[in-house]
XYZ file of N, CA and C in Angstrom:
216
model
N -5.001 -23.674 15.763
C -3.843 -23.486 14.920
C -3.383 -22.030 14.997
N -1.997 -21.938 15.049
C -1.639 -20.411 14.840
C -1.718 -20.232 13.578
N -1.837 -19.101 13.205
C -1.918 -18.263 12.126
C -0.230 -17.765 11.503
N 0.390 -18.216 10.707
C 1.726 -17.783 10.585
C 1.969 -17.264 9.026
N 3.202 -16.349 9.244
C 3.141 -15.533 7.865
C 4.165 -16.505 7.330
N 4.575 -16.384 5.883
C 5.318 -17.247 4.881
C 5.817 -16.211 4.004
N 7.126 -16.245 3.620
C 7.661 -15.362 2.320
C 7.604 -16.653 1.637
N 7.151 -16.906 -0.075
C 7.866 -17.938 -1.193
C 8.011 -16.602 -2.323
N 9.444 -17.368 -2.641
C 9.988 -17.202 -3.990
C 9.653 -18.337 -5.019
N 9.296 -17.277 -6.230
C 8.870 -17.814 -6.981
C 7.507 -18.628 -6.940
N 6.741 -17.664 -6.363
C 5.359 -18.033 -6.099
C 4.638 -18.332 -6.643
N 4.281 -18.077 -8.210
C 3.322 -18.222 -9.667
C 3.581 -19.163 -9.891
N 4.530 -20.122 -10.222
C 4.517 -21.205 -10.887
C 5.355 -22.070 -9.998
N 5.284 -23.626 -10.242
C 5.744 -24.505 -10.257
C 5.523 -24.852 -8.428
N 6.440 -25.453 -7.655
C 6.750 -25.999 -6.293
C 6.328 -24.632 -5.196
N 6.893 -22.990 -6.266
C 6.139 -21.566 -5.828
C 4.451 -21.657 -5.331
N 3.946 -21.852 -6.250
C 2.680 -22.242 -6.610
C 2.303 -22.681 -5.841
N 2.091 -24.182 -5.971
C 2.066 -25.278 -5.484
C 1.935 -24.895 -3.690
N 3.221 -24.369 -2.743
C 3.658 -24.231 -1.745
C 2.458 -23.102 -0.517
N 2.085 -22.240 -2.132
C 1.651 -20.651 -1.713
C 0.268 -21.582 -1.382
N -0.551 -22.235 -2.717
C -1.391 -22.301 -2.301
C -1.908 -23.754 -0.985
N -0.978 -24.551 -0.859
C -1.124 -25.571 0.687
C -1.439 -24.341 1.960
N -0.150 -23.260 1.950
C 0.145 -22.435 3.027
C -1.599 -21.967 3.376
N -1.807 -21.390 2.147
C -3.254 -20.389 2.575
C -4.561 -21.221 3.020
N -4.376 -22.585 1.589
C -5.293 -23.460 2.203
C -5.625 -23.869 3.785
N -4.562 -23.999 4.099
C -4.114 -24.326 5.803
C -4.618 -23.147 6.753
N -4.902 -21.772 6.079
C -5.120 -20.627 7.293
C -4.083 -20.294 7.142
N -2.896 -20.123 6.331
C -1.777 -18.902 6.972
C -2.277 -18.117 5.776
N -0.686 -16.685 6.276
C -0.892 -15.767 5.215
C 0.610 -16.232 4.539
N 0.129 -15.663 3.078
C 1.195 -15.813 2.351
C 1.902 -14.620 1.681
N 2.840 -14.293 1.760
C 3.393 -13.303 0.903
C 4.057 -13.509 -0.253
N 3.899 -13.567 -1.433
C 4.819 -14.144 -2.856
C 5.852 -12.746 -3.078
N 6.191 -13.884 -4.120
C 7.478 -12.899 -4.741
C 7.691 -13.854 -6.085
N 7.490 -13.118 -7.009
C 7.533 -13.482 -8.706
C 7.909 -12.357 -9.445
N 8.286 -12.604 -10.542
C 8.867 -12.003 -11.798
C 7.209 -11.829 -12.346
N 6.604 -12.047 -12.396
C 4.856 -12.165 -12.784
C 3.725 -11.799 -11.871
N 2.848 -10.926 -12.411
C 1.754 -11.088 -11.097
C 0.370 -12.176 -11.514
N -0.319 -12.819 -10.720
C -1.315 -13.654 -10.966
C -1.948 -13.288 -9.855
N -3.600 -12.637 -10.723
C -4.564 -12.518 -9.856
C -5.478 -13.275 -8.856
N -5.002 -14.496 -9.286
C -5.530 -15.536 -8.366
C -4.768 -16.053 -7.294
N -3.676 -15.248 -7.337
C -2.696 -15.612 -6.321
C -3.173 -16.070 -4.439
N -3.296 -16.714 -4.018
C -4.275 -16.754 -2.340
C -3.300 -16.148 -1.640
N -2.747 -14.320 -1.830
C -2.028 -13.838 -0.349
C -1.731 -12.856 -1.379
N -0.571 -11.801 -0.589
C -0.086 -10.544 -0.723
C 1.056 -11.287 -2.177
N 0.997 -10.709 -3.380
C 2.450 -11.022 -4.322
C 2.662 -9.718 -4.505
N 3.863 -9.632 -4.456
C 4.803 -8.571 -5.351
C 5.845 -8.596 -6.610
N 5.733 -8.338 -7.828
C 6.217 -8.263 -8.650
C 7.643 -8.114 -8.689
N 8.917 -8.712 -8.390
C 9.985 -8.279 -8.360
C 10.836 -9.270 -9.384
N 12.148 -8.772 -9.719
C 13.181 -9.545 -10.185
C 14.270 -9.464 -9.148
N 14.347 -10.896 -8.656
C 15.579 -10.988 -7.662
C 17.035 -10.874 -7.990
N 17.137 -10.829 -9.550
C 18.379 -10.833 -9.767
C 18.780 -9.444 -10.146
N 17.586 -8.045 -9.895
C 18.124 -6.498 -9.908
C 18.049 -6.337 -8.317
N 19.321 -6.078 -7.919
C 19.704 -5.961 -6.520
C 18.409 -4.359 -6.038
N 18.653 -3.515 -6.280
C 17.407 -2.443 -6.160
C 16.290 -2.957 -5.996
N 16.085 -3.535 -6.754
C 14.541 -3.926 -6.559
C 14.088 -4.784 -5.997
N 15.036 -5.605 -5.399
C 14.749 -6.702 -4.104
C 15.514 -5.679 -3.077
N 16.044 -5.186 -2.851
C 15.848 -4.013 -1.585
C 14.708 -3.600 -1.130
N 13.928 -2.863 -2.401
C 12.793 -1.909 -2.214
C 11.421 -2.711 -1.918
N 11.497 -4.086 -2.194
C 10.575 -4.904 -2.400
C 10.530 -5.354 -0.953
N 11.733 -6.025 0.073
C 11.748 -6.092 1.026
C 12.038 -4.680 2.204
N 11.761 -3.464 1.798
C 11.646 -2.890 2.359
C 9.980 -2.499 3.034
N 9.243 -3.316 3.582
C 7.913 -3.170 3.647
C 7.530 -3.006 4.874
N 6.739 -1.744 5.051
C 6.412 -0.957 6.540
C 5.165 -2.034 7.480
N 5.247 -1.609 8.695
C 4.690 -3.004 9.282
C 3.447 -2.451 9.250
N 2.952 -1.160 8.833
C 1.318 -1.438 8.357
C 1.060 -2.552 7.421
N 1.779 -2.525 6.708
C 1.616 -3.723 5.592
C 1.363 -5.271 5.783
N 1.713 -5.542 6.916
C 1.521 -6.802 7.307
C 0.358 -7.158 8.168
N -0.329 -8.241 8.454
C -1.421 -8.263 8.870
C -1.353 -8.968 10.463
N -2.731 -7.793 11.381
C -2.567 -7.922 12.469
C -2.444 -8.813 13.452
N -1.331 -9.231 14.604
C -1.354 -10.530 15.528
C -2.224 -10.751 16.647
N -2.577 -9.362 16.575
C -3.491 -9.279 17.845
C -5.035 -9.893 17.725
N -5.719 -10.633 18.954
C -6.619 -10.993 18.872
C -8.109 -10.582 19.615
């Protein structure tokens, strides 16, 4: 299986949730995005509100150290 990355919105709760944790179960990585953080989250979350334009800029502004390596 490849290994593939995932953005979900609205990751903490509901179909979010739900989605994040199939993805990781499966072997990928997950990256969230919630209004909430949850420590049990299975991947990278970031705390944002999508509806303050700034802060979904700064949130998707993320340097590619940050992401995890393809190489094998």
């Amino acid at each position: 299986m490849t290994q593939r990355t995932f953005l979900v919105t609205g990751a903490t709760k509901g179909i979010g949730r739900a989605l994040s944790q199939q993805l990781a179960g499966a072997g990928h990585y997950v990256v969230g995005i919630a209004r909430g953080l949850d420590p049990d989250f299975p991947g990278t979350l970031a705390s944002v509100d999508l509806s303050d334009s700034k802060a979904s800029a700064d949130a998707f502004a993320v340097s590619p150290s940050a992401t995890p390596s393809t190489e094998s």
